[in-house]
Tab-separated table of C-alpha atoms and ligand atoms in Angstrom:
chain	number	residue	atom	x	y	z
A	14	UNK	CA	91.155	45.478	164.679
A	15	UNK	CA	92.521	49.546	164.529
A	16	UNK	CA	95.530	50.700	166.671
A	17	UNK	CA	97.093	54.104	166.884
A	18	UNK	CA	100.376	54.112	166.023
A	19	UNK	CA	101.471	57.334	167.993
A	20	UNK	CA	104.845	57.161	166.905
A	21	UNK	CA	108.327	55.430	165.066
A	22	UNK	CA	108.745	53.223	167.896
A	23	UNK	CA	104.742	52.704	168.599
A	24	UNK	CA	105.122	51.128	164.665
A	25	UNK	CA	108.546	49.432	166.125
A	26	UNK	CA	106.636	47.703	168.857
A	27	UNK	CA	103.666	46.405	167.079
A	28	UNK	CA	106.380	44.721	164.609
A	29	UNK	CA	107.973	43.183	167.637
A	30	UNK	CA	105.025	41.833	169.109
A	31	UNK	CA	103.959	39.722	165.907
A	32	UNK	CA	107.798	39.002	165.481
A	33	UNK	CA	107.381	37.401	169.330
A	34	UNK	CA	104.432	35.925	168.412
A	35	UNK	CA	103.750	34.627	164.775
A	36	UNK	CA	104.091	30.679	164.125
A	37	UNK	CA	106.343	29.497	161.061
A	38	UNK	CA	104.092	29.916	157.556
A	39	UNK	CA	102.290	33.472	158.638
A	40	UNK	CA	102.193	35.096	155.417
A	41	UNK	CA	102.316	39.141	156.497
A	42	UNK	CA	100.152	41.186	153.628
A	43	UNK	CA	101.515	44.421	154.245
A	44	UNK	CA	99.642	47.417	152.445
A	45	UNK	CA	99.922	51.205	152.776
A	46	UNK	CA	100.952	54.472	150.715
A	47	UNK	CA	104.700	55.543	150.521
A	48	UNK	CA	106.238	55.986	153.586
A	49	UNK	CA	103.304	54.929	155.423
A	50	UNK	CA	105.399	52.845	157.955
A	51	UNK	CA	105.820	49.253	155.861
A	52	UNK	CA	109.431	48.873	156.304
A	53	UNK	CA	109.658	50.225	160.069
A	54	UNK	CA	106.839	47.420	160.943
A	55	UNK	CA	109.358	44.626	159.123
A	56	UNK	CA	112.167	46.027	161.250
A	57	UNK	CA	110.240	45.612	164.678
A	58	UNK	CA	109.145	42.020	163.322
A	59	UNK	CA	113.067	41.634	163.206
A	60	UNK	CA	113.877	42.419	166.409
A	61	UNK	CA	110.912	40.743	167.984
A	62	UNK	CA	112.846	37.663	166.062
A	63	UNK	CA	115.972	38.457	167.402
A	64	UNK	CA	117.463	39.488	164.165
A	65	UNK	CA	120.391	41.731	164.671
A	66	UNK	CA	121.310	42.648	161.069
A	67	UNK	CA	120.003	45.909	159.812
A	68	UNK	CA	116.624	45.275	157.928
A	69	UNK	CA	116.594	47.410	154.737
A	70	UNK	CA	113.261	47.358	152.240
A	71	UNK	CA	114.245	44.700	149.166
A	72	UNK	CA	112.690	47.386	146.666
A	73	UNK	CA	115.648	46.750	144.744
A	74	UNK	CA	116.286	42.984	145.801
A	75	UNK	CA	113.078	41.982	145.399
A	76	UNK	CA	113.478	39.803	148.260
A	77	UNK	CA	115.712	39.750	151.437
A	78	UNK	CA	116.090	36.616	153.535
A	79	UNK	CA	117.705	36.807	157.068
A	80	UNK	CA	118.179	33.512	158.788
A	81	UNK	CA	119.845	34.523	161.941
A	82	UNK	CA	116.972	34.456	164.248
A	83	UNK	CA	113.651	32.155	166.212
A	84	UNK	CA	112.902	31.346	162.963
A	85	UNK	CA	113.649	32.612	159.473
A	86	UNK	CA	111.910	36.258	158.015
A	87	UNK	CA	111.136	36.046	154.476
A	88	UNK	CA	110.494	40.046	153.331
A	89	UNK	CA	109.320	41.212	149.901
A	90	UNK	CA	108.864	44.213	148.266
A	91	UNK	CA	107.134	44.322	145.259
A	92	UNK	CA	106.486	47.996	144.233
A	93	UNK	CA	108.657	47.992	141.367
A	94	UNK	CA	106.907	44.790	139.632
A	95	UNK	CA	103.508	44.952	138.005
A	96	UNK	CA	101.200	42.200	138.559
A	97	UNK	CA	101.678	39.985	135.723
A	98	UNK	CA	105.299	40.118	137.123
A	99	UNK	CA	104.182	38.702	139.916
A	100	UNK	CA	102.398	36.283	139.138
A	101	UNK	CA	105.799	34.518	137.390
A	102	UNK	CA	107.319	34.715	140.562
A	103	UNK	CA	106.147	31.103	142.255
A	104	UNK	CA	105.943	33.058	145.772
A	105	UNK	CA	103.485	29.984	146.877
A	106	UNK	CA	107.097	28.582	147.488
A	107	UNK	CA	107.728	31.237	150.311
A	108	UNK	CA	104.527	29.993	152.307
A	109	UNK	CA	104.433	26.859	151.341
A	110	UNK	CA	107.896	26.091	152.410
A	111	UNK	CA	108.728	24.268	149.412
A	112	UNK	CA	112.748	24.272	149.355
A	113	UNK	CA	112.941	27.001	152.477
A	114	UNK	CA	112.810	26.392	156.028
A	115	UNK	CA	109.254	27.751	157.189
A	116	UNK	CA	109.632	31.593	158.462
A	117	UNK	CA	107.538	34.616	158.359
A	118	UNK	CA	106.532	35.986	154.869
A	119	UNK	CA	106.403	39.875	155.240
A	120	UNK	CA	105.070	40.979	151.781
A	121	UNK	CA	105.561	45.133	150.993
A	122	UNK	CA	102.788	46.412	148.442
A	123	UNK	CA	101.373	43.522	148.222
A	124	UNK	CA	98.530	44.942	146.913
A	125	UNK	CA	100.178	44.573	143.527
A	126	UNK	CA	99.532	40.659	143.946
A	127	UNK	CA	97.447	38.986	141.577
A	128	UNK	CA	96.517	36.028	144.117
A	129	UNK	CA	96.747	35.360	148.065
A	130	UNK	CA	97.537	32.878	149.503
A	131	UNK	CA	94.790	31.063	151.419
A	132	UNK	CA	95.686	32.541	154.761
A	133	UNK	CA	97.343	35.495	155.686
A	134	UNK	CA	97.462	38.467	158.183
A	135	UNK	CA	96.612	41.777	156.379
A	136	UNK	CA	98.459	44.750	157.933
A	137	UNK	CA	97.237	48.233	156.274
A	138	UNK	CA	99.136	51.211	157.630
A	139	UNK	CA	97.819	54.421	157.282
A	140	UNK	CA	98.383	58.208	157.819
A	141	UNK	CA	96.747	60.067	160.535
A	142	UNK	CA	97.344	63.606	161.585
A	143	UNK	CA	100.404	65.327	162.940
A	144	UNK	CA	101.862	62.474	161.142
A	145	UNK	CA	101.251	59.814	163.322
A	146	UNK	CA	100.084	56.087	161.334
A	147	UNK	CA	97.349	53.742	161.872
A	148	UNK	CA	97.041	50.024	161.571
A	149	UNK	CA	94.416	48.297	160.421
A	150	UNK	CA	94.851	44.240	160.635
A	151	UNK	CA	92.731	41.663	159.696
A	152	UNK	CA	93.058	38.529	158.168
A	153	UNK	CA	92.266	35.368	156.186
A	154	UNK	CA	91.936	31.873	157.749
A	155	UNK	CA	94.269	32.968	160.855
A	156	UNK	CA	93.280	32.917	164.387
A	157	UNK	CA	93.241	36.507	164.404
A	158	UNK	CA	90.850	36.619	167.981
A	159	UNK	CA	94.214	34.888	169.389
A	160	UNK	CA	97.066	36.734	167.762
A	161	UNK	CA	95.511	39.822	169.069
A	162	UNK	CA	95.155	39.118	172.235
A	163	UNK	CA	98.994	38.884	172.573
A	164	UNK	CA	99.145	41.957	170.998
B	10	LIG	N1	103.789	55.443	163.476
B	10	LIG	C1	104.453	56.193	163.104
B	10	LIG	N2	104.498	57.807	163.098
B	10	LIG	C2	105.077	58.774	162.620
B	10	LIG	N3	105.828	58.382	161.945
B	10	LIG	C3	106.839	57.266	161.676
B	10	LIG	C4	105.567	56.395	161.976
B	10	LIG	N4	105.896	54.800	161.870
B	10	LIG	C5	106.743	54.982	160.504
B	10	LIG	N5	106.841	56.616	160.573
B	10	LIG	C6	108.148	57.009	159.422
B	10	LIG	O1	107.554	57.244	158.795
B	10	LIG	C7	108.550	56.973	157.688
B	10	LIG	C8	108.631	56.352	156.787
B	10	LIG	O2	108.312	54.679	157.313
B	10	LIG	P1	109.197	53.242	156.192
B	10	LIG	O3	110.002	53.446	155.446
B	10	LIG	O4	108.542	52.138	156.736
B	10	LIG	O5	107.530	53.609	155.322
B	10	LIG	P2	107.161	52.073	153.798
B	10	LIG	O6	105.528	52.158	154.187
B	10	LIG	O7	108.162	51.527	153.886
B	10	LIG	O8	107.790	53.252	152.901
B	10	LIG	P3	107.610	52.824	150.919
B	10	LIG	O9	106.421	52.716	150.574
B	10	LIG	O10	108.438	54.377	150.923
B	10	LIG	O11	108.870	52.030	150.739
B	10	LIG	C9	110.082	57.048	158.237
B	10	LIG	O12	110.706	58.012	158.395
B	10	LIG	C10	109.159	56.185	159.671
B	10	LIG	O13	110.342	56.214	160.875
């Protein structure tokens, strides 16, 4: 499904709806060029979850965890890593909920993952004309039609 995002608020609004709708254990793979709007979407997800802390890209910390919302938000950014380094991170523990409370796992630069979870939502953001953006939402083994009906 393709969604036109006319401005920053439209990107935030999409994230807000996702944050209000998604269930614990959902993995969102975020793809798109530099500045395509990945972090903005996660900021919207945070708002939708009721997180009031400011959400910044974890480019250097790799993972930021926010636990004050409806369910936890785990925000990862793989930009600085090579696939082999990603492979050593044991990211599965985030979506399998091992030793953590299950939440939403949002992964920026998911293209760098050498493997993917068994089920996920993928949001690919791209530049449109006049500096707007487009989101292309796909999914694997997740009920995407039910989700899309809600957003
Ligand atoms: N729909 C939109 N239309 C126009 N500008 C937008 C839209 N969505 C987000 N932006 C703006 O694009 C800029 C980059 O957004 P953001 O930082 O979220 O991108 P990013 O994909 O996370 O970048 P990076 O790859 O560098 O981490 C920000 O200034 C943001 O406000």
